[in-house]
């Protein structure tokens, strides 16, 4: 209204037009996808090479964990930002750490001469409290970050807390 009050009765003519697209963001997304695929492939490959059949089971469970985590983020209509991706990376690291704790406990039980079934049972039981303790501590930290943080920090905290829940599930 302010602009029209002193304007002349002439319609503007468009001489040129320039659109700026999200090419920089698109490039970052492509590189991020490639980095995620390479990183996850390296983790899966390492686990499979080091733990053989148990590594295959761990890789499948990790893929399931990421699928459930992604589904929950879609359900919550969360926007995935760089801090959110960092929360997912930390979730993957903690899930791999939990698998390593379990496998090493199973290995200790097998070295004691127990059967495979008893070793697996005892390995899970002995690692359970350590895994729950580590995840509970991280969840509390994520909750505190969510309470006192700003936008990006809250995104990291939400992704981390959801990832911990899916990992424990």
CSV table of N, CA and C in Angstrom, one decimal:
chain,number,residue,atom,x,y,z
A,1,UNK,N,0.8,-1.2,0.0
A,1,UNK,CA,0.0,0.0,0.0
A,1,UNK,C,0.9,1.2,0.0
A,2,UNK,N,1.9,1.2,0.8
A,2,UNK,CA,2.8,2.4,0.8
A,2,UNK,C,3.5,2.6,-0.5
A,3,UNK,N,3.9,1.5,-1.2
A,3,UNK,CA,4.5,1.7,-2.5
A,3,UNK,C,3.5,2.2,-3.6
A,4,UNK,N,2.3,1.7,-3.5
A,4,UNK,CA,1.3,2.1,-4.5
A,4,UNK,C,0.8,3.6,-4.3
A,5,UNK,N,0.9,4.1,-3.1
A,5,UNK,CA,0.4,5.4,-2.9
A,5,UNK,C,1.0,6.5,-3.7
A,6,UNK,N,2.3,6.3,-4.0
A,6,UNK,CA,3.0,7.3,-4.8
A,6,UNK,C,3.4,6.8,-6.2
A,7,UNK,N,2.8,5.7,-6.6
A,7,UNK,CA,3.2,5.1,-7.9
A,7,UNK,C,2.5,5.7,-9.1
A,8,UNK,N,3.1,5.6,-10.2
A,8,UNK,CA,2.5,6.0,-11.5
A,8,UNK,C,1.6,4.9,-12.0
A,9,UNK,N,0.7,5.3,-12.8
A,9,UNK,CA,-0.2,4.2,-13.3
A,9,UNK,C,0.4,3.4,-14.5
A,10,UNK,N,1.6,2.9,-14.2
A,10,UNK,CA,2.3,2.1,-15.2
A,10,UNK,C,2.6,0.7,-14.7
A,11,UNK,N,2.3,-0.3,-15.5
A,11,UNK,CA,2.6,-1.7,-15.0
A,11,UNK,C,4.1,-2.0,-15.2
A,12,UNK,N,4.7,-2.6,-14.3
A,12,UNK,CA,6.1,-3.0,-14.5
A,12,UNK,C,6.3,-4.1,-15.5
A,13,UNK,N,7.4,-4.0,-16.3
A,13,UNK,CA,7.7,-5.0,-17.3
A,13,UNK,C,8.9,-5.8,-16.8
A,14,UNK,N,8.8,-7.1,-16.8
A,14,UNK,CA,9.8,-8.0,-16.4
A,14,UNK,C,10.9,-8.1,-17.5
A,15,UNK,N,12.1,-7.6,-17.1
A,15,UNK,CA,13.2,-7.6,-18.1
A,15,UNK,C,14.1,-8.8,-17.9
A,16,UNK,N,14.3,-9.3,-16.7
A,16,UNK,CA,15.0,-10.6,-16.5
A,16,UNK,C,14.6,-11.2,-15.2
A,17,UNK,N,14.9,-12.5,-15.1
A,17,UNK,CA,14.6,-13.2,-13.9
A,17,UNK,C,15.7,-14.2,-13.6
A,18,UNK,N,16.0,-14.3,-12.3
A,18,UNK,CA,17.0,-15.3,-11.9
A,18,UNK,C,16.5,-16.1,-10.8
A,19,UNK,N,16.6,-17.4,-10.8
A,19,UNK,CA,16.2,-18.3,-9.7
A,19,UNK,C,17.5,-18.9,-9.1
A,20,UNK,N,17.5,-18.9,-7.8
A,20,UNK,CA,18.6,-19.6,-7.2
A,20,UNK,C,18.1,-20.9,-6.5
A,21,UNK,N,18.7,-22.0,-7.0
A,21,UNK,CA,18.2,-23.3,-6.5
A,21,UNK,C,19.1,-23.8,-5.3
A,22,UNK,N,18.7,-24.9,-4.7
A,22,UNK,CA,19.4,-25.4,-3.6
A,22,UNK,C,20.5,-26.4,-4.1
A,23,UNK,N,21.3,-25.9,-5.0
A,23,UNK,CA,22.3,-26.8,-5.5
A,23,UNK,C,23.4,-27.2,-4.5
A,24,UNK,N,23.8,-26.2,-3.7
A,24,UNK,CA,24.8,-26.5,-2.6
A,24,UNK,C,24.2,-27.5,-1.6
A,25,UNK,N,23.0,-27.3,-1.2
A,25,UNK,CA,22.4,-28.3,-0.3
A,25,UNK,C,22.2,-29.6,-0.9
A,26,UNK,N,21.9,-29.6,-2.2
A,26,UNK,CA,21.7,-30.9,-2.9
A,26,UNK,C,23.0,-31.7,-3.0
A,27,UNK,N,24.1,-30.9,-3.2
A,27,UNK,CA,25.4,-31.5,-3.3
A,27,UNK,C,25.8,-32.1,-1.9
A,28,UNK,N,25.5,-31.4,-0.9
A,28,UNK,CA,25.8,-31.9,0.5
A,28,UNK,C,25.0,-33.1,0.8
A,29,UNK,N,23.8,-33.2,0.4
A,29,UNK,CA,22.9,-34.3,0.6
A,29,UNK,C,23.5,-35.6,-0.1
A,30,UNK,N,23.9,-35.4,-1.4
A,30,UNK,CA,24.5,-36.5,-2.1
A,30,UNK,C,25.8,-37.0,-1.4
A,31,UNK,N,26.6,-36.1,-1.0
A,31,UNK,CA,27.9,-36.5,-0.3
A,31,UNK,C,27.6,-37.1,1.0
A,32,UNK,N,26.6,-36.6,1.7
A,32,UNK,CA,26.2,-37.2,3.0
A,32,UNK,C,25.7,-38.7,2.8
A,33,UNK,N,24.9,-38.9,1.7
A,33,UNK,CA,24.4,-40.3,1.5
A,33,UNK,C,25.6,-41.2,1.1
A,34,UNK,N,26.5,-40.7,0.3
A,34,UNK,CA,27.6,-41.6,0.0
A,34,UNK,C,28.5,-41.9,1.2
A,35,UNK,N,28.7,-40.9,2.1
A,35,UNK,CA,29.5,-41.1,3.3
A,35,UNK,C,28.7,-42.1,4.2
A,36,UNK,N,27.4,-42.0,4.3
A,36,UNK,CA,26.6,-42.9,5.2
A,36,UNK,C,26.7,-44.3,4.7
A,37,UNK,N,26.6,-44.5,3.4
A,37,UNK,CA,26.7,-45.8,2.8
A,37,UNK,C,28.1,-46.4,3.0
A,38,UNK,N,29.1,-45.6,2.8
A,38,UNK,CA,30.5,-46.1,2.9
A,38,UNK,C,30.7,-46.5,4.4
A,39,UNK,N,30.3,-45.6,5.3
A,39,UNK,CA,30.5,-45.8,6.7
A,39,UNK,C,29.8,-47.0,7.3
A,40,UNK,N,28.5,-47.2,6.9
A,40,UNK,CA,27.7,-48.3,7.3
A,40,UNK,C,28.3,-49.6,6.7
A,41,UNK,N,28.7,-49.5,5.5
A,41,UNK,CA,29.2,-50.7,4.8
A,41,UNK,C,30.5,-51.2,5.5
A,42,UNK,N,31.3,-50.2,5.9
A,42,UNK,CA,32.6,-50.5,6.6
A,42,UNK,C,32.3,-51.1,8.0
A,43,UNK,N,31.3,-50.6,8.7
A,43,UNK,CA,30.9,-51.2,10.0
A,43,UNK,C,30.4,-52.6,9.8
A,44,UNK,N,29.5,-52.8,8.9
A,44,UNK,CA,28.9,-54.1,8.7
A,44,UNK,C,30.0,-55.1,8.3
A,45,UNK,N,30.9,-54.7,7.4
A,45,UNK,CA,32.0,-55.6,6.9
A,45,UNK,C,32.9,-55.9,8.0
A,46,UNK,N,33.3,-55.0,8.9
A,46,UNK,CA,34.2,-55.3,10.0
A,46,UNK,C,33.5,-56.2,11.0
A,47,UNK,N,32.3,-56.0,11.3
A,47,UNK,CA,31.6,-56.9,12.2
A,47,UNK,C,31.5,-58.3,11.7
A,48,UNK,N,31.2,-58.4,10.4
A,48,UNK,CA,31.0,-59.7,9.8
A,48,UNK,C,32.4,-60.4,9.7
A,49,UNK,N,33.4,-59.7,9.3
A,49,UNK,CA,34.8,-60.4,9.2
A,49,UNK,C,35.2,-60.8,10.6
A,50,UNK,N,35.0,-60.0,11.6
A,50,UNK,CA,35.6,-60.3,13.0
A,50,UNK,C,34.7,-61.3,13.7
A,51,UNK,N,33.4,-61.3,13.6
A,51,UNK,CA,32.6,-62.2,14.3
A,51,UNK,C,31.9,-63.3,13.5
A,52,UNK,N,32.1,-63.3,12.2
A,52,UNK,CA,31.5,-64.3,11.3
A,52,UNK,C,30.0,-64.4,11.4
A,53,UNK,N,29.4,-65.5,11.7
A,53,UNK,CA,28.0,-65.7,11.7
A,53,UNK,C,27.3,-64.7,12.7
A,54,UNK,N,27.9,-64.6,13.9
A,54,UNK,CA,27.3,-63.6,14.9
A,54,UNK,C,27.4,-62.2,14.3
A,55,UNK,N,28.4,-61.9,13.5
A,55,UNK,CA,28.5,-60.6,12.9
A,55,UNK,C,27.4,-60.3,11.9
A,56,UNK,N,27.0,-61.4,11.2
A,56,UNK,CA,25.9,-61.3,10.2
A,56,UNK,C,24.6,-61.0,11.0
A,57,UNK,N,24.4,-61.7,12.1
A,57,UNK,CA,23.2,-61.5,12.9
A,57,UNK,C,23.2,-60.1,13.5
A,58,UNK,N,24.4,-59.6,13.9
A,58,UNK,CA,24.5,-58.2,14.4
A,58,UNK,C,24.2,-57.2,13.4
A,59,UNK,N,24.7,-57.4,12.1
A,59,UNK,CA,24.5,-56.5,11.0
A,59,UNK,C,23.0,-56.4,10.7
A,60,UNK,N,22.3,-57.6,10.7
A,60,UNK,CA,20.9,-57.6,10.4
A,60,UNK,C,20.1,-56.8,11.5
A,61,UNK,N,20.5,-57.1,12.7
A,61,UNK,CA,19.8,-56.4,13.8
A,61,UNK,C,20.1,-54.8,13.8
A,62,UNK,N,21.3,-54.5,13.4
A,62,UNK,CA,21.6,-53.1,13.2
A,62,UNK,C,20.8,-52.4,12.1
A,63,UNK,N,20.7,-53.1,11.0
A,63,UNK,CA,19.9,-52.6,9.9
A,63,UNK,C,18.4,-52.5,10.3
A,64,UNK,N,17.9,-53.4,11.1
A,64,UNK,CA,16.6,-53.4,11.6
A,64,UNK,C,16.4,-52.2,12.5
A,65,UNK,N,17.4,-51.9,13.4
A,65,UNK,CA,17.4,-50.8,14.3
A,65,UNK,C,17.3,-49.5,13.5
A,66,UNK,N,18.1,-49.4,12.5
A,66,UNK,CA,18.1,-48.1,11.6
A,66,UNK,C,16.8,-48.0,10.9
A,67,UNK,N,16.2,-49.1,10.5
A,67,UNK,CA,14.9,-49.0,9.8
A,67,UNK,C,13.8,-48.5,10.8
A,68,UNK,N,13.8,-49.1,12.0
A,68,UNK,CA,12.8,-48.7,13.0
A,68,UNK,C,13.0,-47.2,13.3
A,69,UNK,N,14.3,-46.8,13.5
A,69,UNK,CA,14.6,-45.4,13.8
A,69,UNK,C,14.1,-44.5,12.7
A,70,UNK,N,14.4,-44.8,11.5
A,70,UNK,CA,14.0,-44.0,10.4
A,70,UNK,C,12.5,-43.9,10.3
A,71,UNK,N,11.8,-45.0,10.5
A,71,UNK,CA,10.3,-45.1,10.5
A,71,UNK,C,9.7,-44.1,11.6
A,72,UNK,N,10.3,-44.2,12.8
A,72,UNK,CA,9.9,-43.3,13.8
A,72,UNK,C,10.1,-41.8,13.5
A,73,UNK,N,11.2,-41.5,12.9
A,73,UNK,CA,11.5,-40.1,12.5
A,73,UNK,C,10.5,-39.7,11.5
A,74,UNK,N,10.2,-40.5,10.5
A,74,UNK,CA,9.2,-40.2,9.5
A,74,UNK,C,7.8,-40.0,10.2
A,75,UNK,N,7.5,-40.9,11.1
A,75,UNK,CA,6.2,-40.8,11.8
A,75,UNK,C,6.1,-39.5,12.6
A,76,UNK,N,7.2,-39.1,13.2
A,76,UNK,CA,7.2,-37.8,13.9
A,76,UNK,C,7.3,-36.6,13.0
A,77,UNK,N,7.5,-36.8,11.7
A,77,UNK,CA,7.7,-35.8,10.8
A,77,UNK,C,8.9,-34.9,11.1
A,78,UNK,N,10.0,-35.6,11.6
A,78,UNK,CA,11.2,-34.9,12.0
A,78,UNK,C,12.0,-34.5,10.8
A,79,UNK,N,12.6,-33.3,10.8
A,79,UNK,CA,13.5,-32.9,9.7
A,79,UNK,C,14.9,-33.4,10.1
A,80,UNK,N,15.5,-34.1,9.2
A,80,UNK,CA,16.8,-34.6,9.5
A,80,UNK,C,17.9,-33.6,9.1
A,81,UNK,N,18.5,-33.1,10.2
A,81,UNK,CA,19.6,-32.1,10.0
A,81,UNK,C,20.9,-32.8,10.3
A,82,UNK,N,22.0,-32.0,10.2
A,82,UNK,CA,23.3,-32.5,10.5
A,82,UNK,C,23.4,-33.0,11.9
A,83,UNK,N,22.9,-32.2,12.9
A,83,UNK,CA,23.0,-32.7,14.3
A,83,UNK,C,22.1,-34.0,14.4
A,84,UNK,N,21.0,-34.1,13.7
A,84,UNK,CA,20.2,-35.3,13.8
A,84,UNK,C,21.0,-36.5,13.2
A,85,UNK,N,21.7,-36.3,12.1
A,85,UNK,CA,22.5,-37.4,11.6
A,85,UNK,C,23.6,-37.8,12.6
A,86,UNK,N,24.2,-36.8,13.3
A,86,UNK,CA,25.2,-37.1,14.3
A,86,UNK,C,24.6,-38.0,15.4
A,87,UNK,N,23.3,-37.7,15.8
A,87,UNK,CA,22.6,-38.6,16.7
A,87,UNK,C,22.4,-40.0,16.2
A,88,UNK,N,22.2,-40.2,14.9
A,88,UNK,CA,22.0,-41.5,14.4
A,88,UNK,C,23.4,-42.2,14.4
A,89,UNK,N,24.5,-41.5,14.0
A,89,UNK,CA,25.8,-42.1,14.0
A,89,UNK,C,26.2,-42.5,15.5
A,90,UNK,N,25.8,-41.7,16.5
A,90,UNK,CA,26.1,-42.1,17.8
A,90,UNK,C,25.3,-43.3,18.2
A,91,UNK,N,24.0,-43.4,17.7
A,91,UNK,CA,23.2,-44.6,18.0
A,91,UNK,C,23.8,-45.8,17.4
A,92,UNK,N,24.3,-45.7,16.2
A,92,UNK,CA,25.0,-46.9,15.5
A,92,UNK,C,26.2,-47.3,16.3
A,93,UNK,N,27.0,-46.3,16.7
A,93,UNK,CA,28.2,-46.7,17.5
A,93,UNK,C,27.8,-47.4,18.8
A,94,UNK,N,26.8,-46.9,19.5
A,94,UNK,CA,26.4,-47.5,20.8
A,94,UNK,C,25.8,-48.9,20.5
A,95,UNK,N,25.1,-49.1,19.4
A,95,UNK,CA,24.5,-50.4,19.1
A,95,UNK,C,25.7,-51.4,18.8
A,96,UNK,N,26.7,-51.0,18.1
A,96,UNK,CA,27.8,-51.8,17.8
A,96,UNK,C,28.6,-52.1,19.1
A,97,UNK,N,28.7,-51.2,19.9
A,97,UNK,CA,29.4,-51.4,21.2
A,97,UNK,C,28.6,-52.4,22.0
A,98,UNK,N,27.3,-52.4,22.0
A,98,UNK,CA,26.5,-53.4,22.8
A,98,UNK,C,26.8,-54.8,22.2
A,99,UNK,N,26.8,-54.9,20.9
A,99,UNK,CA,27.0,-56.2,20.2
A,99,UNK,C,28.4,-56.7,20.6
A,100,UNK,N,29.4,-55.8,20.6
A,100,UNK,CA,30.8,-56.2,21.0
A,100,UNK,C,30.8,-56.7,22.4
A,101,UNK,N,30.1,-56.0,23.3
A,101,UNK,CA,30.1,-56.5,24.7
A,101,UNK,C,29.5,-57.8,24.8
A,102,UNK,N,28.4,-58.1,24.1
A,102,UNK,CA,27.7,-59.4,24.2
A,102,UNK,C,28.6,-60.4,23.6
A,103,UNK,N,29.2,-60.2,22.4
A,103,UNK,CA,30.0,-61.2,21.8
A,103,UNK,C,31.2,-61.6,22.6
A,104,UNK,N,31.8,-60.6,23.2
A,104,UNK,CA,33.0,-60.9,24.1
A,104,UNK,C,32.6,-61.6,25.3
A,105,UNK,N,31.5,-61.3,25.9
A,105,UNK,CA,31.0,-62.1,27.0
A,105,UNK,C,30.7,-63.6,26.6
A,106,UNK,N,30.1,-63.7,25.4
A,106,UNK,CA,29.9,-65.1,24.9
A,106,UNK,C,31.2,-65.8,24.7
A,107,UNK,N,32.2,-65.1,24.2
A,107,UNK,CA,33.5,-65.7,23.9
A,107,UNK,C,34.1,-66.2,25.3
A,108,UNK,N,34.0,-65.3,26.3
A,108,UNK,CA,34.6,-65.7,27.6
A,108,UNK,C,33.9,-66.9,28.2
A,109,UNK,N,32.6,-67.0,28.0
A,109,UNK,CA,31.8,-68.2,28.5
A,109,UNK,C,32.2,-69.5,27.7
A,110,UNK,N,32.4,-69.3,26.4
A,110,UNK,CA,32.9,-70.5,25.6
A,110,UNK,C,34.3,-70.9,26.0
A,111,UNK,N,35.2,-70.0,26.3
A,111,UNK,CA,36.5,-70.3,26.8
A,111,UNK,C,36.5,-71.0,28.1
A,112,UNK,N,35.5,-70.8,28.9
A,112,UNK,CA,35.3,-71.6,30.1
A,112,UNK,C,34.8,-73.0,29.9
A,113,UNK,N,34.5,-73.3,28.7
A,113,UNK,CA,34.1,-74.7,28.4
A,113,UNK,C,32.6,-74.9,28.4
A,114,UNK,N,31.8,-73.9,28.4
A,114,UNK,CA,30.4,-74.1,28.4
A,114,UNK,C,29.9,-74.3,27.0
A,115,UNK,N,28.7,-74.9,26.9
A,115,UNK,CA,28.1,-75.1,25.6
A,115,UNK,C,27.7,-73.8,24.9
A,116,UNK,N,27.4,-73.9,23.6
A,116,UNK,CA,27.1,-72.6,22.9
A,116,UNK,C,25.8,-72.0,23.5
A,117,UNK,N,24.8,-72.8,23.7
A,117,UNK,CA,23.5,-72.3,24.2
A,117,UNK,C,23.7,-71.6,25.6
A,118,UNK,N,24.5,-72.3,26.5
A,118,UNK,CA,24.7,-71.7,27.8
A,118,UNK,C,25.6,-70.5,27.7
A,119,UNK,N,26.6,-70.5,26.8
A,119,UNK,CA,27.4,-69.3,26.6
A,119,UNK,C,26.6,-68.1,26.1
A,120,UNK,N,25.7,-68.3,25.2
A,120,UNK,CA,24.9,-67.2,24.7
A,120,UNK,C,24.0,-66.7,25.8
A,121,UNK,N,23.4,-67.6,26.5
A,121,UNK,CA,22.5,-67.1,27.6
A,121,UNK,C,23.3,-66.3,28.7
A,122,UNK,N,24.4,-66.9,29.1
A,122,UNK,CA,25.2,-66.2,30.1
A,122,UNK,C,25.8,-64.9,29.5
A,123,UNK,N,26.2,-64.9,28.3
A,123,UNK,CA,26.8,-63.7,27.6
A,123,UNK,C,25.8,-62.5,27.6
A,124,UNK,N,24.6,-62.8,27.2
A,124,UNK,CA,23.6,-61.8,27.2
A,124,UNK,C,23.3,-61.3,28.7
A,125,UNK,N,23.2,-62.2,29.6
A,125,UNK,CA,22.9,-61.8,31.0
A,125,UNK,C,24.0,-61.0,31.6
A,126,UNK,N,25.3,-61.3,31.3
A,126,UNK,CA,26.4,-60.6,31.9
A,126,UNK,C,26.6,-59.2,31.2
A,127,UNK,N,26.2,-59.1,30.0
A,127,UNK,CA,26.4,-57.8,29.3
A,127,UNK,C,25.2,-56.9,29.5
A,128,UNK,N,24.0,-57.4,29.9
A,128,UNK,CA,22.8,-56.7,29.9
A,128,UNK,C,22.9,-55.4,30.8
A,129,UNK,N,23.3,-55.5,32.0
A,129,UNK,CA,23.4,-54.4,32.9
A,129,UNK,C,24.3,-53.3,32.5
A,130,UNK,N,25.5,-53.7,31.9
A,130,UNK,CA,26.4,-52.7,31.3
A,130,UNK,C,25.8,-51.9,30.2
A,131,UNK,N,25.1,-52.6,29.3
A,131,UNK,CA,24.4,-52.0,28.2
A,131,UNK,C,23.3,-51.1,28.6
A,132,UNK,N,22.5,-51.5,29.5
A,132,UNK,CA,21.4,-50.7,30.0
A,132,UNK,C,22.0,-49.4,30.8
A,133,UNK,N,23.0,-49.6,31.5
A,133,UNK,CA,23.7,-48.5,32.2
A,133,UNK,C,24.2,-47.4,31.3
A,134,UNK,N,24.9,-47.9,30.2
A,134,UNK,CA,25.4,-47.0,29.2
A,134,UNK,C,24.3,-46.2,28.5
A,135,UNK,N,23.3,-47.0,28.1
A,135,UNK,CA,22.2,-46.4,27.4
A,135,UNK,C,21.4,-45.4,28.2
A,136,UNK,N,21.1,-45.8,29.5
A,136,UNK,CA,20.4,-44.9,30.4
A,136,UNK,C,21.1,-43.6,30.7
A,137,UNK,N,22.4,-43.7,30.9
A,137,UNK,CA,23.2,-42.5,31.1
A,137,UNK,C,23.2,-41.6,29.9
A,138,UNK,N,23.3,-42.2,28.7
A,138,UNK,CA,23.2,-41.4,27.5
A,138,UNK,C,21.9,-40.8,27.2
A,139,UNK,N,20.8,-41.6,27.6
A,139,UNK,CA,19.4,-41.1,27.4
A,139,UNK,C,19.2,-39.9,28.3
A,140,UNK,N,19.7,-40.0,29.6
A,140,UNK,CA,19.5,-38.8,30.5
A,140,UNK,C,20.3,-37.6,30.0
A,141,UNK,N,21.4,-37.8,29.5
A,141,UNK,CA,22.2,-36.7,28.9
A,141,UNK,C,21.4,-36.1,27.7
A,142,UNK,N,20.8,-37.0,26.8
A,142,UNK,CA,20.0,-36.5,25.7
A,142,UNK,C,18.8,-35.7,26.2
A,143,UNK,N,18.2,-36.2,27.3
A,143,UNK,CA,17.0,-35.5,27.8
A,143,UNK,C,17.4,-34.1,28.3
A,144,UNK,N,18.5,-34.0,29.0
A,144,UNK,CA,19.0,-32.7,29.5
A,144,UNK,C,19.3,-31.8,28.3
A,145,UNK,N,20.0,-32.3,27.3
A,145,UNK,CA,20.3,-31.5,26.1
A,145,UNK,C,19.0,-31.0,25.5
A,146,UNK,N,18.0,-31.8,25.5
A,146,UNK,CA,16.7,-31.4,24.9
A,146,UNK,C,16.0,-30.3,25.7
A,147,UNK,N,16.2,-30.4,27.0
A,147,UNK,CA,15.5,-29.4,27.9
A,147,UNK,C,16.2,-28.0,27.8
A,148,UNK,N,17.5,-28.0,27.7
A,148,UNK,CA,18.3,-26.8,27.8
A,148,UNK,C,18.8,-26.3,26.5
A,149,UNK,N,18.8,-27.2,25.5
A,149,UNK,CA,19.4,-26.8,24.2
A,149,UNK,C,18.5,-26.0,23.3
A,150,UNK,N,19.0,-25.5,22.2
A,150,UNK,CA,18.3,-24.8,21.2
A,150,UNK,C,18.0,-25.7,20.0
A,151,UNK,N,17.5,-25.2,18.9
A,151,UNK,CA,17.1,-26.0,17.7
A,151,UNK,C,18.0,-27.2,17.3
A,152,UNK,N,19.2,-27.0,16.9
A,152,UNK,CA,20.1,-28.1,16.4
A,152,UNK,C,20.4,-29.1,17.6
A,153,UNK,N,20.6,-28.5,18.8
A,153,UNK,CA,20.9,-29.4,19.9
A,153,UNK,C,19.7,-30.3,20.2
A,154,UNK,N,18.5,-29.7,20.1
A,154,UNK,CA,17.3,-30.5,20.4
A,154,UNK,C,17.1,-31.6,19.3
A,155,UNK,N,17.4,-31.3,18.1
A,155,UNK,CA,17.4,-32.3,17.0
A,155,UNK,C,18.3,-33.4,17.3
A,156,UNK,N,19.5,-33.1,17.7
A,156,UNK,CA,20.5,-34.2,18.1
A,156,UNK,C,19.9,-35.0,19.2
A,157,UNK,N,19.4,-34.3,20.3
A,157,UNK,CA,18.9,-35.0,21.5
A,157,UNK,C,17.7,-35.9,21.1
A,158,UNK,N,16.8,-35.5,20.3
A,158,UNK,CA,15.6,-36.3,20.0
A,158,UNK,C,16.1,-37.5,19.2
A,159,UNK,N,16.9,-37.3,18.2
A,159,UNK,CA,17.4,-38.5,17.4
A,159,UNK,C,18.1,-39.5,18.3
A,160,UNK,N,18.9,-38.9,19.2
A,160,UNK,CA,19.7,-39.8,20.1
A,160,UNK,C,18.8,-40.6,21.0
A,161,UNK,N,17.8,-39.9,21.6
A,161,UNK,CA,16.9,-40.6,22.5
A,161,UNK,C,16.1,-41.7,21.8
A,162,UNK,N,15.6,-41.4,20.6
A,162,UNK,CA,14.8,-42.3,19.8
A,162,UNK,C,15.7,-43.5,19.5
A,163,UNK,N,16.9,-43.2,19.1
A,163,UNK,CA,17.9,-44.2,18.7
A,163,UNK,C,18.2,-45.2,19.8
A,164,UNK,N,18.3,-44.6,21.0
A,164,UNK,CA,18.6,-45.5,22.2
A,164,UNK,C,17.4,-46.4,22.5
A,165,UNK,N,16.2,-45.9,22.3
A,165,UNK,CA,15.0,-46.7,22.6
A,165,UNK,C,15.0,-47.8,21.5
A,166,UNK,N,15.2,-47.5,20.3
A,166,UNK,CA,15.2,-48.6,19.2
A,166,UNK,C,16.3,-49.6,19.4
A,167,UNK,N,17.4,-49.1,19.8
A,167,UNK,CA,18.6,-50.0,20.1
A,167,UNK,C,18.3,-51.0,21.2
A,168,UNK,N,17.7,-50.5,22.3
A,168,UNK,CA,17.4,-51.4,23.4
A,168,UNK,C,16.2,-52.3,23.0
A,169,UNK,N,15.3,-51.8,22.2
A,169,UNK,CA,14.2,-52.7,21.7
A,169,UNK,C,14.8,-53.9,20.9
